[in-house]
């Protein structure tokens, strides 16, 4: 009996010793995973180690819910560490130790780099960022200033293992030939389970969409842990840059080049150079749709200020957003580079390392200062990287604003507008691209800003939206007054437009009837994607309402032409809005209009299942009447996609 126990204990002791290096490796990385969370103040940190261990049990035994997905983080991190290292067990012990030492150093380096990057950019390192390392500029000084004493914990063990490395090298008794095949398989199986189980719960709650969009590193990290984030980031980039890498043939590239020279660049003689040398201020308004303009609710105007402003401006009521999954970032791409957004994901995230033509680049060549402004995390939508590709002189983000009031996601629009005016240079022409934030879904507003009486709206989301829009309208008033006070209003072209729909029209509810009234089916479709476009020029030039159709794609050439810049050598797909006639507006959903007919895409995406309307009357007409604009839209998407997938602008130059 006693012998049996001794035998058992010895059996365990031997194994514990035999695998001690592997256990130590796993423990060290788990510790560093926690260290990363601690140093960045991110998700693990909220619960503390014990909280996580408790939650882990709750997760395994109690099943998952959206709120407990995070509890699976410990599990998923352990799982990834096992998957990362199980194969080392297939080697003899000596070799395994060498490999583990190197693996530990590599992972430690990545985690350390993540922490440093997070301190500067509010996000973790991505492959996209490494691809454009050259463009980020020299950050050595800032990197050094970002290192903290605690970071040494990532390295202590790595340094300690160096003597161990040498020690093992010299000791004969370590040269065991034994391999740990069974343990290796076991580590793989456990690792696989620990990763799959939380992922499964994550997918049940819409995780696939979150992964597809990859809006910000943190939004992935929150669910998959740091290793999961790096895995999905690498997978996405591997797919884009290797697996599905689009090789655009020479002939195709020439064909595209040819398309640009025959189709775009034409200037409107009436407006070309009308604002030469003036500043350009473009304000992208979060979720502002056109139906609020000139609209009253219970006798109160929703946007009293904009309603006045449009009388002195060029106002386009038949203007559409063309954003897709990349939402705000898509609108930004459309306006600044005059290319279509991608059908899936966001070009800001997937192709930020590309070369683009843009408003900022053209104006910078002319001696303008170009800056981007958005009082939210600079890493969101990968703006830090994309804006360096667009060569803005500076991107002012969250840290650069000191809001007196925060609403919803961050600084109130009023603070944002005021403080941005203070950032505008007085001595040099400039381009300021600004993105507002307050009116972001689901539009929460503090009581004191709910000034409209909306008793009869009877839809909470819509009520909040209207309060929010009204607040933004009043903030725009403050903004314009500030510009006037600084003498900038008369020296600048100031543009306002909505970035995308507000998602407040719930089909079949009174929110839909509120928006559309007794409008017919066709008008309803239009309303979904209509956003206002207001262009104010010095001395109220060109003031009036322009009923022609247009979309965000057309803004870059329109604005640059006004400032006296030809764009025929640029790869802008849009056309000047002031040229005669309507512009083709292709929504990335597949619907398209030329102002004469409107093709409404069917849910299944099959052309013949869609509906064709006459634009004037809204009457349904034969689908054939829409086939040519449908084809044209498809052709344009293909050109734009080829440009982005193949980084063609770089090749053309
Ligand atoms: C955040 C803001 C919102 O930076 O631009 O983005 P959205 O959710 O509207 O795409
Ligand atoms: Mn938005």
Short mmCIF file of C-alpha atoms and ligand atoms in Angstrom, two decimals, residues 213 215 284 286-287 325-329 374 376-377 380-381 383 409 435-437 440-441 499-500, ligand 1:
data_model
loop_
_atom_site.label_atom_id
_atom_site.label_comp_id
_atom_site.label_asym_id
_atom_site.label_seq_id
_atom_site.Cartn_x
_atom_site.Cartn_y
_atom_site.Cartn_z
CA UNK A 213 -15.89 45.13 -39.21
CA UNK A 215 -13.72 48.79 -35.98
CA UNK A 284 -19.23 65.78 -41.30
CA UNK A 286 -22.94 62.37 -37.22
CA UNK A 287 -26.19 60.71 -38.35
CA UNK A 325 -20.42 48.80 -43.27
CA UNK A 326 -17.64 51.25 -42.54
CA UNK A 327 -20.25 53.89 -41.61
CA UNK A 328 -18.53 57.12 -40.48
CA UNK A 329 -15.22 56.04 -41.98
CA UNK A 374 -12.59 64.39 -34.09
CA UNK A 376 -12.86 60.60 -29.94
CA UNK A 377 -10.19 57.91 -29.65
CA UNK A 380 -11.24 54.29 -33.74
CA UNK A 381 -11.85 53.37 -37.38
CA UNK A 383 -8.01 56.96 -38.19
CA UNK A 409 -19.54 59.11 -26.57
CA UNK A 435 -16.33 64.97 -37.57
CA UNK A 436 -19.01 65.68 -34.99
CA UNK A 437 -20.08 63.08 -32.42
CA UNK A 440 -24.51 59.26 -32.27
CA UNK A 441 -26.97 56.41 -31.96
CA UNK A 499 -22.40 60.98 -42.71
CA UNK A 500 -25.05 58.24 -42.89
C1 LIG B 1 -16.64 57.43 -33.71
C2 LIG B 1 -17.64 57.93 -34.65
C3 LIG B 1 -18.80 56.99 -34.80
O1 LIG B 1 -15.35 57.87 -33.88
O2 LIG B 1 -17.08 58.33 -35.81
O3 LIG B 1 -18.70 56.10 -35.80
P1 LIG B 1 -19.98 55.31 -36.38
O4 LIG B 1 -20.42 54.35 -35.32
O5 LIG B 1 -21.06 56.31 -36.66
O6 LIG B 1 -19.49 54.67 -37.61
#
